[in-house]
XYZ file of C-alpha atoms in Angstrom:
196
model
C 0.022 -0.043 0.107
C 1.159 3.647 -0.648
C 1.136 6.160 2.177
C 1.640 9.820 2.539
C 3.921 10.583 5.618
C 2.587 12.998 7.743
C 5.421 13.140 10.231
C 9.152 12.125 10.078
C 9.434 8.307 10.532
C 12.761 7.035 11.288
C 14.232 4.129 8.959
C 11.305 5.153 6.523
C 11.112 8.699 5.539
C 10.442 12.437 6.014
C 7.130 13.952 6.156
C 5.561 14.714 2.750
C 7.180 11.707 1.028
C 5.126 8.943 -0.510
C 6.275 5.435 0.469
C 5.220 2.121 -0.412
C 4.807 -0.025 2.845
C 3.345 -3.538 3.803
C -0.465 -3.316 4.340
C -0.118 -4.335 8.193
C 2.390 -1.785 8.812
C 0.338 1.128 7.208
C -2.936 0.036 8.759
C -1.869 -1.135 12.105
C 0.921 1.085 12.921
C 1.412 4.432 10.440
C -2.155 5.253 10.163
C -3.389 4.573 13.728
C -0.263 6.736 15.157
C -1.206 9.715 12.698
C 2.215 9.368 11.199
C 0.823 8.821 7.749
C -2.371 8.859 5.750
C -3.386 6.618 2.599
C -1.987 7.919 -0.666
C -5.336 9.270 -2.077
C -5.684 11.881 -4.861
C -7.061 14.235 -2.256
C -4.181 13.525 0.191
C -1.512 13.791 -2.731
C -2.866 17.419 -3.235
C -1.787 18.213 0.229
C 1.896 17.247 -0.006
C 3.377 20.669 -0.345
C 1.360 21.989 2.748
C 2.472 18.629 4.570
C 5.992 19.291 3.681
C 6.017 23.047 4.752
C 4.412 22.216 8.150
C 7.025 19.419 8.600
C 9.878 21.879 7.699
C 8.636 24.302 10.443
C 8.524 21.329 13.039
C 11.780 20.108 12.124
C 13.438 23.440 12.603
C 11.847 24.162 15.877
C 12.743 20.860 17.120
C 16.281 20.986 15.940
C 16.596 24.332 17.499
C 15.230 22.843 20.880
C 17.380 19.939 20.794
C 20.589 21.529 19.928
C 21.144 22.430 23.473
C 20.607 18.941 24.560
C 22.965 17.643 22.063
C 25.823 19.976 23.236
C 25.297 18.487 26.759
C 25.295 14.942 25.449
C 28.080 15.138 22.875
C 31.181 13.406 23.796
C 30.028 12.251 27.092
C 32.007 9.634 28.797
C 30.010 6.667 30.517
C 31.440 3.812 32.099
C 29.937 0.334 33.183
C 31.094 -2.604 35.321
C 29.768 -6.153 34.435
C 30.853 -9.609 34.928
C 32.579 -11.017 32.092
C 33.339 -14.657 31.041
C 36.753 -16.051 29.909
C 36.154 -15.162 26.532
C 35.559 -11.609 27.096
C 31.938 -11.580 26.564
C 29.672 -9.983 29.149
C 27.166 -12.263 31.219
C 24.193 -10.274 30.097
C 24.470 -7.023 28.367
C 24.463 -3.169 28.621
C 21.022 -2.081 27.295
C 19.813 1.152 25.561
C 17.810 1.741 28.852
C 20.864 1.602 31.019
C 22.703 3.861 28.492
C 19.791 6.358 28.700
C 19.643 6.215 32.412
C 23.380 6.871 32.646
C 23.091 9.719 30.349
C 20.363 11.253 32.481
C 22.474 10.611 35.683
C 25.517 12.314 34.290
C 24.155 15.140 32.161
C 20.622 15.798 33.613
C 19.096 15.318 30.326
C 16.353 12.813 29.864
C 16.878 10.482 26.846
C 14.446 7.896 25.646
C 15.886 4.528 25.218
C 14.413 4.560 21.704
C 16.690 7.223 20.810
C 19.947 5.038 21.368
C 21.074 3.683 18.028
C 22.975 0.640 19.426
C 22.306 -2.934 19.864
C 22.943 -4.086 23.567
C 26.589 -4.033 24.414
C 28.112 -7.549 25.137
C 31.868 -6.916 25.064
C 34.333 -5.344 26.982
C 35.860 -2.119 25.817
C 35.209 1.461 24.460
C 32.003 1.651 22.059
C 30.883 4.789 20.353
C 27.141 5.030 20.806
C 24.936 7.330 18.793
C 21.967 9.094 20.354
C 19.281 10.203 17.480
C 17.660 13.318 19.038
C 16.292 14.135 15.532
C 16.751 13.202 11.881
C 19.835 15.700 11.743
C 21.136 15.883 15.255
C 22.846 12.579 16.394
C 25.587 13.312 19.211
C 27.840 10.431 20.026
C 28.433 9.197 23.515
C 31.524 7.159 24.556
C 30.568 4.130 26.495
C 33.192 2.208 28.268
C 32.563 -1.593 29.511
C 35.003 -2.714 32.111
C 35.100 -6.124 33.893
C 34.334 -6.393 37.611
C 37.609 -8.266 37.736
C 39.624 -5.463 36.422
C 38.023 -2.851 38.762
C 38.708 -5.104 41.713
C 42.444 -5.627 40.697
C 42.656 -1.937 40.135
C 41.004 -1.197 43.620
C 43.602 -3.514 45.109
C 46.270 -1.954 43.288
C 45.273 1.556 44.573
C 45.117 0.279 48.089
C 48.552 -1.348 48.050
C 49.906 1.960 46.548
C 48.316 4.073 49.163
C 49.761 1.650 51.855
C 53.339 2.069 50.346
C 52.789 5.771 50.125
C 51.747 5.741 53.783
C 54.708 3.673 54.864
C 57.125 5.932 52.966
C 55.490 9.023 54.595
C 55.888 7.532 58.159
C 59.684 6.633 57.344
C 60.347 10.059 56.143
C 58.522 11.582 59.203
C 60.620 9.186 61.664
C 63.787 10.513 59.794
C 62.785 14.045 60.276
C 62.218 13.418 64.065
C 65.447 11.769 64.767
C 68.010 14.280 65.884
C 71.385 14.478 64.153
C 74.524 14.153 66.163
C 75.177 17.944 66.373
C 71.554 18.191 67.723
C 72.391 15.619 70.644
C 73.531 17.377 73.861
C 76.569 16.200 75.106
C 76.492 14.151 78.469
C 80.217 14.795 79.482
C 80.884 16.673 82.504
C 82.258 20.079 82.146
C 85.814 20.201 82.689
C 87.056 21.377 86.024
C 89.647 23.896 86.326
C 92.294 22.873 88.434
C 93.785 25.606 90.649
C 97.542 25.628 90.605
C 98.744 26.649 93.823
């Protein structure tokens, strides 16, 4: 079936375009959600009007979301997870987890559907795109680290802190010990012998 898109539909097209879609997709999703109408001769006469309205909406939305994009762009997120011997995670880092982390770190509420990524199942750095609008797609950096590595790093940090404290105490002891010149002499003062 042919439909005329009233709104921008991700992975399908922009408002004002005529697209051929499966009957079920058109009748059960696009038309009830008011994203499209059937491509009738009457609807086709309104293409220009729909395109102008959509362009105004698109510009307003891009302007509104540009501030959000600046806050999100280049954001560094990190997750810890249990990892198997092959380097694959037990479970995954989901789109919802990434959206929650973005909100916690930047204060910007992001819908999980805006995250353009499959669930992350491997350790390492991942560049994840966040589709705010058709034109605004900032990228965030997601680092996935194994819990074992975090524990090892924490232990190493504790060991380093202990070493530093030990060295600090030794330096303080060295400072407290008086030098030979500072030690008062315990010898008795010389007595003058009178020669008579």
